[in-house]
Coordinates of C-alpha atoms in Angstrom, one line a residue:
Chain A
M255 CA 60.9 98.7 112.8
I256 CA 57.4 97.3 112.0
P257 CA 54.9 100.1 111.1
S258 CA 51.7 100.6 112.9
E259 CA 48.7 98.4 112.0
S260 CA 47.0 101.3 110.5
L261 CA 49.5 101.3 107.6
Q262 CA 49.3 97.6 106.9
G263 CA 46.6 97.9 104.3
N264 CA 48.5 100.5 102.3
E265 CA 51.5 98.8 100.7
V266 CA 53.2 102.0 99.6
A267 CA 52.8 103.8 102.8
W268 CA 54.0 100.7 104.7
A269 CA 57.1 100.3 102.5
L270 CA 57.8 104.0 103.0
S271 CA 57.5 103.7 106.7
V272 CA 59.8 100.6 106.8
T273 CA 62.3 102.6 104.6
L274 CA 62.2 105.6 106.9
A275 CA 62.5 103.5 110.1
T276 CA 65.5 101.6 108.6
G277 CA 67.2 104.8 107.5
R278 CA 66.7 106.2 111.1
A279 CA 68.2 103.0 112.5
F280 CA 71.1 103.2 110.2
L281 CA 71.8 106.8 111.2
T282 CA 71.5 105.8 114.9
R283 CA 73.9 103.0 114.5
M284 CA 76.4 105.1 112.6
S285 CA 76.3 107.8 115.3
A286 CA 77.2 105.4 118.1
Y287 CA 80.9 105.9 117.6
L288 CA 82.7 109.4 117.4
I289 CA 85.3 108.2 114.9
Q290 CA 82.5 107.6 112.4
F291 CA 81.7 111.3 112.4
V292 CA 85.3 112.1 111.5
R293 CA 86.2 109.3 109.1
W294 CA 83.3 109.3 106.7
P295 CA 83.4 113.1 105.8
L296 CA 87.2 113.3 105.9
G297 CA 87.9 110.2 103.7
P298 CA 86.3 111.7 100.5
L299 CA 87.9 115.0 101.3
L300 CA 91.3 113.6 101.5
I301 CA 90.7 111.6 98.3
F302 CA 89.7 114.8 96.5
A303 CA 92.9 116.4 97.8
V304 CA 95.0 113.4 96.5
W305 CA 93.4 113.6 93.0
R306 CA 93.7 117.4 93.0
V307 CA 97.4 117.3 93.8
M308 CA 98.0 114.6 91.2
Y309 CA 96.3 116.6 88.5
G310 CA 98.2 119.6 89.7
A311 CA 101.5 117.7 89.3
S312 CA 100.4 116.6 85.9
G313 CA 99.9 120.2 84.8
R314 CA 96.2 119.7 83.7
T315 CA 93.8 122.5 84.6
V316 CA 90.9 121.4 82.5
V317 CA 89.5 117.8 82.6
G318 CA 86.7 116.4 80.5
G319 CA 85.8 120.0 79.4
A320 CA 85.3 121.2 82.9
S321 CA 87.5 123.0 85.5
L322 CA 89.7 120.6 87.3
S323 CA 88.1 121.0 90.8
G324 CA 84.6 121.0 89.3
F325 CA 85.4 117.7 87.6
L326 CA 86.8 116.2 90.8
V327 CA 84.0 117.5 93.0
T328 CA 81.4 115.7 90.9
G329 CA 83.7 112.7 90.7
I330 CA 83.8 112.5 94.5
F331 CA 80.0 112.7 94.6
G332 CA 79.9 109.7 92.2
S333 CA 82.5 107.8 94.2
V334 CA 80.7 108.3 97.4
L335 CA 77.4 107.2 95.9
L336 CA 79.2 104.1 94.5
S337 CA 80.6 103.4 98.0
S338 CA 77.1 103.8 99.4
S339 CA 75.6 101.3 96.9
I340 CA 78.4 98.8 97.8
W341 CA 78.8 99.2 101.5
T342 CA 75.3 100.4 102.7
S343 CA 72.3 99.5 100.4
G344 CA 74.3 96.6 98.8
Y345 CA 75.6 95.5 102.1
A346 CA 72.3 95.9 103.9
I347 CA 71.4 92.2 104.4
E348 CA 75.1 91.4 105.1
W349 CA 75.0 93.9 108.0
E350 CA 71.8 92.3 109.3
R351 CA 73.5 88.9 109.1
D352 CA 76.8 90.1 110.7
E353 CA 74.7 91.5 113.6
G354 CA 72.6 88.4 114.0
T355 CA 69.4 90.1 113.0
S356 CA 68.9 88.6 109.5
G357 CA 66.6 85.8 111.0
S358 CA 64.3 88.5 112.5
L359 CA 64.4 90.4 109.2
F360 CA 63.2 87.4 107.2
L361 CA 60.6 86.6 109.7
S362 CA 59.2 90.1 109.8
P363 CA 56.5 91.2 107.3
A364 CA 58.7 94.2 106.2
S365 CA 59.5 94.5 102.6
R366 CA 63.2 93.6 102.0
A367 CA 63.4 96.1 99.2
A368 CA 62.3 98.8 101.6
V369 CA 64.9 97.8 104.1
I370 CA 67.6 98.1 101.4
A371 CA 66.2 101.4 100.3
G372 CA 66.3 102.5 103.9
Y373 CA 70.0 101.8 104.2
G374 CA 70.5 103.7 101.0
L375 CA 68.5 106.6 102.2
G376 CA 70.2 106.7 105.6
S377 CA 73.6 106.7 103.9
F378 CA 72.6 109.7 101.7
V379 CA 71.7 111.7 104.8
W380 CA 74.9 110.4 106.5
F381 CA 77.0 111.7 103.6
L382 CA 75.3 115.1 103.4
P383 CA 78.0 116.8 105.5
C384 CA 80.6 115.2 103.3
F385 CA 78.9 116.5 100.1
I386 CA 78.8 120.0 101.5
M387 CA 82.4 119.9 102.7
V388 CA 83.7 118.6 99.4
T389 CA 81.7 121.2 97.5
L390 CA 83.2 124.0 99.8
L391 CA 86.7 122.6 99.1
G392 CA 86.1 122.3 95.4
V393 CA 84.8 126.0 95.4
A394 CA 87.8 127.1 97.4
T395 CA 90.2 125.4 94.9
G396 CA 88.5 126.8 91.7
A397 CA 85.3 124.9 91.0
T398 CA 82.5 127.0 89.6
L399 CA 78.9 126.1 89.1
N400 CA 77.4 126.8 85.6
I401 CA 73.8 125.5 85.5
G402 CA 72.1 126.3 82.3
S403 CA 69.0 124.2 83.0
M404 CA 67.7 123.5 86.5
A405 CA 65.7 120.5 85.0
A406 CA 68.9 119.0 83.6
A407 CA 70.8 119.5 86.8
A408 CA 67.9 118.1 89.0
L409 CA 67.4 115.1 86.7
G410 CA 71.1 114.5 86.7
A411 CA 71.2 114.5 90.5
L412 CA 68.1 112.2 90.6
A413 CA 69.9 109.9 88.2
M414 CA 72.9 109.7 90.5
V415 CA 70.8 108.8 93.5
T416 CA 68.6 106.3 91.6
A417 CA 71.8 104.7 90.1
S418 CA 73.3 104.2 93.5
L419 CA 70.1 102.7 95.0
S420 CA 69.6 100.4 92.0
M421 CA 73.1 99.1 92.2
G422 CA 72.5 98.6 95.9
F423 CA 69.5 96.4 95.1
T424 CA 71.5 94.1 92.8
L425 CA 74.5 93.9 95.1
A426 CA 72.4 93.1 98.1
G427 CA 71.3 89.8 96.7
L428 CA 74.5 89.0 95.0
F429 CA 76.6 89.6 98.3
I430 CA 74.4 87.4 100.5
L431 CA 73.9 84.6 97.9
S432 CA 77.6 84.5 97.1
R433 CA 78.6 84.0 100.8
R434 CA 81.6 86.2 99.9
G435 CA 80.0 89.6 100.3
N436 CA 82.9 91.3 102.0
L437 CA 85.4 89.9 99.5
I438 CA 83.4 90.8 96.5
A439 CA 82.8 94.3 97.8
N440 CA 86.5 94.8 98.4
V441 CA 87.6 93.3 95.1
M442 CA 85.0 95.3 93.0
Q443 CA 85.5 98.7 94.6
P444 CA 88.9 99.7 93.1
P445 CA 88.0 98.8 89.4
L446 CA 84.7 100.4 89.7
L447 CA 86.3 103.5 91.1
L448 CA 88.4 103.8 87.9
L449 CA 85.8 102.6 85.4
G450 CA 83.1 104.8 86.8
G451 CA 84.9 107.9 85.4
F452 CA 85.1 109.6 88.8
A453 CA 88.8 110.6 88.7
V454 CA 89.5 110.0 85.0
P455 CA 87.1 110.8 82.1
I456 CA 85.6 107.8 80.5
A457 CA 87.0 109.0 77.2
R458 CA 90.5 108.5 78.5
L459 CA 89.9 104.8 79.5
P460 CA 91.0 102.1 77.0
L461 CA 88.2 101.1 74.6
S462 CA 88.5 97.5 75.8
V463 CA 87.1 98.3 79.3
R464 CA 84.5 100.9 78.4
W465 CA 81.8 98.3 78.0
I466 CA 82.1 97.8 81.8
S467 CA 81.7 101.5 82.4
N468 CA 78.7 101.5 80.1
G469 CA 77.2 98.8 82.1
L470 CA 77.1 100.9 85.3
P471 CA 74.2 103.2 85.7
I472 CA 76.3 105.6 87.9
T473 CA 78.6 106.3 84.9
H474 CA 75.8 107.5 82.7
A475 CA 74.3 109.5 85.6
L476 CA 77.7 111.2 86.2
E477 CA 78.1 111.8 82.4
A478 CA 74.7 113.7 82.5
F479 CA 75.2 115.4 85.9
R480 CA 78.6 116.8 85.2
P481 CA 77.9 118.9 82.1
A482 CA 74.6 119.9 83.6
V483 CA 76.2 121.6 86.7
L484 CA 79.6 122.5 85.3
T485 CA 79.2 123.5 81.7
G486 CA 75.6 124.7 81.6
A487 CA 74.4 121.8 79.4
G488 CA 70.7 121.4 78.9
L489 CA 68.4 118.4 78.5
A490 CA 69.1 118.2 74.8
T491 CA 72.8 117.5 75.6
T492 CA 72.3 115.3 78.7
G493 CA 69.1 113.6 77.7
R494 CA 70.8 110.5 76.1
E495 CA 72.9 109.8 79.2
L496 CA 69.9 110.4 81.5
A497 CA 67.8 108.0 79.5
L498 CA 70.6 105.4 79.6
S499 CA 71.1 105.9 83.3
F500 CA 67.5 105.5 84.1
G501 CA 67.2 102.5 81.7
V502 CA 70.3 100.7 83.2
S503 CA 69.1 101.5 86.7
A504 CA 65.8 99.9 86.0
A505 CA 67.5 96.7 84.7
Y506 CA 69.6 96.7 87.9
V507 CA 66.4 97.0 90.1
V508 CA 64.8 94.1 88.2
A509 CA 67.9 91.9 88.8
G510 CA 68.0 93.0 92.3
L511 CA 64.4 92.0 93.0
L512 CA 65.0 88.6 91.4
A513 CA 68.1 88.2 93.5
L514 CA 66.1 89.1 96.6
R515 CA 63.5 86.6 95.7
R516 CA 66.1 84.0 95.6
V517 CA 67.5 85.2 98.9
E518 CA 64.0 84.9 100.4
H519 CA 63.9 81.3 99.0
V520 CA 67.2 80.4 100.5
A521 CA 66.3 82.1 103.9
R522 CA 62.7 80.6 104.3
R523 CA 62.7 77.3 102.5
L524 CA 66.3 76.1 102.8
G525 CA 67.1 77.9 106.1
Q526 CA 70.6 78.4 105.1
L527 CA 71.2 82.1 105.5
D528 CA 72.7 82.2 108.9
L529 CA 74.5 78.9 108.8
Y530 CA 77.8 80.4 107.7
Chain B
M185 CA 106.0 82.6 114.8
A186 CA 105.8 80.0 112.1
A187 CA 102.5 78.7 113.5
S188 CA 100.9 82.1 113.6
W189 CA 102.1 82.9 110.1
S190 CA 100.7 79.6 108.8
A191 CA 97.4 80.1 110.7
R192 CA 96.9 83.6 109.2
M193 CA 97.8 82.4 105.7
K194 CA 95.3 79.4 105.8
E195 CA 92.7 81.7 107.3
Q196 CA 93.1 84.3 104.5
L197 CA 93.0 81.6 101.8
V198 CA 90.0 79.8 103.2
I199 CA 88.0 83.1 103.7
S200 CA 88.9 84.5 100.4
G201 CA 89.5 81.5 98.2
A202 CA 92.7 81.5 96.1
L203 CA 91.1 83.4 93.3
G204 CA 89.6 86.1 95.6
Y205 CA 92.8 86.4 97.5
L206 CA 94.8 87.1 94.4
G207 CA 92.0 89.5 93.1
L208 CA 92.1 91.4 96.3
W209 CA 95.9 91.9 96.6
I210 CA 96.7 92.3 93.0
G211 CA 93.6 94.4 92.0
L212 CA 93.8 97.2 94.5
P213 CA 97.3 98.5 93.8
V214 CA 97.0 97.9 90.0
F215 CA 93.8 100.0 89.7
Q216 CA 95.3 102.7 91.8
L217 CA 98.4 102.8 89.6
A218 CA 96.2 102.7 86.5
T219 CA 94.4 105.9 87.7
A220 CA 97.7 107.6 88.4
G221 CA 99.0 106.5 85.0
L222 CA 95.9 107.8 83.1
I223 CA 96.2 111.2 84.9
Y224 CA 99.9 111.6 84.2
E225 CA 100.1 110.0 80.7
G226 CA 100.4 112.5 77.9
R227 CA 101.1 115.6 80.2
N228 CA 103.8 114.5 82.7
P229 CA 104.8 110.9 81.9
A230 CA 107.9 111.3 84.0
L231 CA 105.7 110.8 87.1
V232 CA 104.4 107.5 85.9
P233 CA 107.6 105.6 86.9
Y234 CA 107.5 107.5 90.2
A235 CA 103.9 106.4 90.8
V236 CA 104.9 102.7 90.0
V237 CA 107.5 102.8 92.8
G238 CA 105.2 104.9 95.1
T239 CA 102.2 102.6 94.6
A240 CA 104.4 99.4 95.2
T241 CA 105.7 101.0 98.4
S242 CA 102.2 102.0 99.6
T243 CA 101.3 98.4 99.7
L244 CA 103.5 98.2 102.8
V245 CA 101.4 100.8 104.4
F246 CA 98.2 99.0 103.6
T247 CA 99.6 95.9 105.2
M248 CA 100.8 98.0 108.1
L249 CA 97.3 99.4 108.7
Y250 CA 94.9 96.8 107.6
N251 CA 96.9 93.6 108.6
V252 CA 99.2 94.4 111.5
G253 CA 97.2 97.5 112.7
Q254 CA 93.9 95.4 112.9
T255 CA 95.4 92.2 114.3
L256 CA 94.6 92.7 118.0
D257 CA 91.1 94.1 117.5
T258 CA 90.3 91.4 115.0
E259 CA 91.3 88.7 117.5
R260 CA 89.2 90.5 120.1
L261 CA 86.1 90.4 117.9
R262 CA 86.7 86.6 117.3
G263 CA 87.0 86.1 121.0
T264 CA 90.5 84.7 120.6
L265 CA 92.5 87.6 122.0
I266 CA 92.4 86.5 125.7
G267 CA 93.6 83.0 124.5
L268 CA 96.5 84.7 122.7
F269 CA 97.5 86.8 125.7
L270 CA 97.3 83.8 128.0
A271 CA 99.2 81.4 125.6
P272 CA 102.7 80.6 126.7
A273 CA 104.3 82.1 123.7
P274 CA 106.2 85.3 123.3
R275 CA 103.9 88.1 122.2
I276 CA 106.4 89.4 119.7
A277 CA 106.6 85.9 118.1
W278 CA 102.9 85.6 117.2
L279 CA 102.6 89.3 116.4
T280 CA 105.5 89.0 114.0
G281 CA 104.1 85.7 112.5
F282 CA 100.9 87.6 111.7
A283 CA 102.9 90.5 110.3
L284 CA 104.9 88.1 108.0
A285 CA 101.6 86.8 106.6
G286 CA 100.9 90.4 105.7
A287 CA 104.4 90.7 104.2
F288 CA 103.5 87.8 101.8
E289 CA 100.4 89.8 100.6
T290 CA 102.5 92.9 100.3
S291 CA 105.1 91.2 98.2
L292 CA 102.3 89.9 95.9
A293 CA 100.7 93.3 95.6
A294 CA 104.1 95.1 95.1
A295 CA 105.2 92.6 92.5
S296 CA 102.0 92.9 90.5
T297 CA 102.2 96.7 90.7
V298 CA 105.8 96.6 89.3
G299 CA 104.8 94.1 86.7
F300 CA 101.8 96.2 85.6
G301 CA 103.9 99.3 85.4
M302 CA 106.5 97.6 83.2
L303 CA 103.9 95.9 80.9
V304 CA 101.4 98.6 80.5
F305 CA 103.4 101.9 81.0
G306 CA 106.8 100.6 79.8
V307 CA 108.5 101.6 83.0
R308 CA 112.1 100.6 83.2
F309 CA 114.3 100.4 86.3
D310 CA 118.0 101.3 86.9
V311 CA 118.6 99.9 90.4
D312 CA 121.3 100.6 92.9
W313 CA 120.8 97.5 95.0
P314 CA 122.6 98.5 98.2
A315 CA 120.6 101.7 98.3
L316 CA 117.4 99.9 97.5
L317 CA 117.9 97.3 100.2
V318 CA 119.0 99.7 102.9
S319 CA 116.1 102.0 102.1
L320 CA 113.5 99.2 102.1
G321 CA 115.0 97.6 105.2
L322 CA 114.7 100.9 107.2
L323 CA 111.3 101.6 105.9
L324 CA 110.1 98.1 106.8
L325 CA 111.4 98.5 110.4
G326 CA 109.7 101.8 110.7
L327 CA 106.4 100.5 109.4
W328 CA 106.6 97.4 111.5
G329 CA 106.8 99.5 114.6
L330 CA 104.1 101.9 113.4
G331 CA 101.9 98.9 112.7
F332 CA 102.1 97.8 116.4
V333 CA 101.3 101.4 117.5
F334 CA 98.1 101.3 115.2
S335 CA 97.4 97.8 116.5
A336 CA 97.3 99.2 120.1
I337 CA 95.3 102.2 119.0
G338 CA 92.8 99.9 117.2
L339 CA 92.3 97.8 120.2
W340 CA 92.0 100.7 122.5
S341 CA 89.4 102.4 120.3
R342 CA 87.6 99.1 119.5
R343 CA 87.2 100.4 116.0
S344 CA 90.4 99.3 114.3
N345 CA 89.0 99.2 110.8
D346 CA 87.7 102.7 111.1
V347 CA 91.1 103.9 112.4
S348 CA 92.7 102.2 109.3
N349 CA 90.2 103.8 107.0
L350 CA 90.8 107.1 108.5
V351 CA 94.6 107.0 108.4
S352 CA 95.0 105.4 104.9
P353 CA 94.0 108.4 102.8
V354 CA 96.1 110.6 105.0
M355 CA 99.1 108.4 104.1
L356 CA 98.2 108.6 100.4
L357 CA 98.0 112.4 100.5
L358 CA 101.1 113.1 102.6
G359 CA 103.2 110.0 101.9
S360 CA 104.5 111.1 98.5
V361 CA 102.9 108.0 97.0
Y362 CA 101.8 109.4 93.7
Y363 CA 103.9 112.5 93.5
P364 CA 107.1 114.1 95.1
I365 CA 106.6 116.0 98.3
T366 CA 107.3 119.2 96.3
A367 CA 103.9 118.8 94.5
L368 CA 102.2 119.4 97.8
P369 CA 101.3 122.9 98.9
L370 CA 103.9 124.3 101.3
W371 CA 101.7 124.0 104.4
L372 CA 101.2 120.3 103.8
R373 CA 104.9 119.6 103.4
L374 CA 105.7 119.9 107.1
P375 CA 103.3 117.1 108.2
A376 CA 104.5 115.0 105.1
R377 CA 108.0 115.3 106.4
A378 CA 106.9 113.7 109.7
L379 CA 106.0 110.5 108.0
P380 CA 108.5 107.6 107.3
L381 CA 106.7 106.8 104.1
S382 CA 107.5 110.1 102.3
Y383 CA 111.2 109.6 103.0
G384 CA 110.9 105.9 102.1
V385 CA 109.2 106.5 98.8
Q386 CA 111.7 109.3 97.8
A387 CA 114.7 107.0 98.6
L388 CA 113.2 104.0 96.8
V389 CA 112.4 106.1 93.7
E390 CA 116.0 107.4 93.6
A391 CA 117.5 104.0 94.2
S392 CA 115.4 102.0 91.8
L393 CA 114.8 104.3 88.9
H394 CA 117.9 106.6 88.9
H395 CA 120.6 104.3 90.2
R396 CA 121.5 106.8 93.1
P397 CA 124.0 105.3 95.5
L398 CA 123.6 105.5 99.3
S399 CA 126.0 108.3 99.5
T400 CA 123.7 110.6 97.6
L401 CA 120.6 109.6 99.7
T402 CA 121.7 110.7 103.1
A403 CA 119.0 113.3 103.4
K404 CA 116.4 110.6 103.2
I405 CA 118.3 107.7 104.8
I406 CA 119.1 109.5 108.0
P407 CA 115.5 110.4 108.9
L408 CA 114.4 106.9 107.8
A409 CA 117.0 105.4 110.2
G410 CA 115.6 107.5 113.0
F411 CA 112.1 106.3 112.3
A412 CA 113.5 102.7 112.1
V413 CA 114.8 103.0 115.7
L414 CA 112.0 105.1 117.3
L415 CA 108.9 103.5 115.8
P416 CA 109.6 99.9 116.9
L417 CA 110.3 101.2 120.4
A418 CA 107.0 103.1 120.2
G419 CA 105.3 100.0 119.0
I420 CA 106.6 97.8 121.9
A421 CA 105.7 100.6 124.3
A422 CA 102.1 100.8 122.9
F423 CA 101.7 97.1 123.1
R424 CA 102.8 97.0 126.7
W425 CA 100.5 99.9 127.5
V426 CA 97.5 97.9 126.0
E427 CA 98.5 94.7 127.7
H428 CA 99.0 96.4 131.0
G429 CA 95.6 98.0 130.8
A430 CA 93.9 94.8 129.7
R431 CA 95.4 92.9 132.7
R432 CA 94.6 95.6 135.2
R433 CA 91.0 96.2 134.1
G434 CA 90.3 92.7 132.7
D435 CA 87.9 94.3 130.1
L436 CA 89.4 93.0 126.8
D437 CA 86.5 90.8 125.9
L438 CA 83.7 92.7 127.7
Y439 CA 82.4 94.4 124.5

């Protein structure tokens, strides 16, 4: 995983190399078991189907101003990216610790942030077939694309990916420092799936919980991405949510880097990371 | 049985902490129900009480998959499976003890789901107790057996968590948890009718919300009774198959 010596003078190239190497390692590890090829794409497809049947039973055909299937396809994208930030980039150091490689990781000169980004990047690649299959299922059940501004759609997609990675940075430090990473991940996932606005529009959530939704970068990213790809909204409409998404993402990255510094301290100075 | 129940309970509480334990078991079904409630409210509120009973019942499935279904493989990963197989205790006793610890968690999750449904969505019950108890008993027997089948599959595949994660959304889609079976497209109703959960949820909905007596539920109770007989037998057979293979090959803790 350590890049060649020729890269060691160039911090950016080195970090990129570590990110790519970690992403490749993630994909290799995930490909080791056949069941992984089935379960990861199938899970979101089935959840899409559950939500689609629920909405069908409710009699709603339009949700949040978009067609039902279009709303749910984008919601599944968001939920997959949220899962990615919790279970891959967020769980990056936990994985290393579980596999007994966290000691080597902290002894290596590789950037921890690049390793986390590598997990996130690997998961985006891993989920590509899932995104394609969900899109095809969405189109087959009535979803239609309506892109009025390529810039708004592209920036919306970029905001989604950035939001996922930024949350991963914060969660990575939180999970490892709490020593209850698996528990926190399991406890936080169900509420975030609801509060992120993936299956139910944010406007339908009670006012008392919307502040949590507003504190999630993925919520704002989805609020920008959905209208950009489903109702032809341009940057004038989605600009505010895009700005909020990138702003909140930046705050998460800063929090994540501070948490990683603390993790570094615990690992190197106190030597406690692999004691539990 | 009591010792394995106690060990599993202590382990869960120590790993999670009391607060985390409660958050995990109360939070998951409550937020799933909240999603269903928000989808149905205002358009088809009659489905909200259905979803309350369905979500509460689905907690049994999650225990069956993630607790009973992963028991053997979890013990293997910890390196204690060989010890359990060699211990001079009936296999069925410690397996059932582990399952009973799961039953405690299920009760907690189901109770919180029902409480949440009553408090937040104003759901009211009109229970026919004999019908409820018979339906629940038969469903429990069926799921108990199915849990051991999945436990054997999990150990055989060495990826029990992946197996559980693969099966649970199938159960949610086809198990009539959030909607009656008639809400599914025709081609999905056939596999849905092959699951004990769909009959169990429909019977429990009728018995707990509409005061339907047993005599009116025969179309659900008879298949449930069939599952209650066949699935435990399948579970025992699957367990014997795994144990036989493990003893013959001696490869349980090799990877």
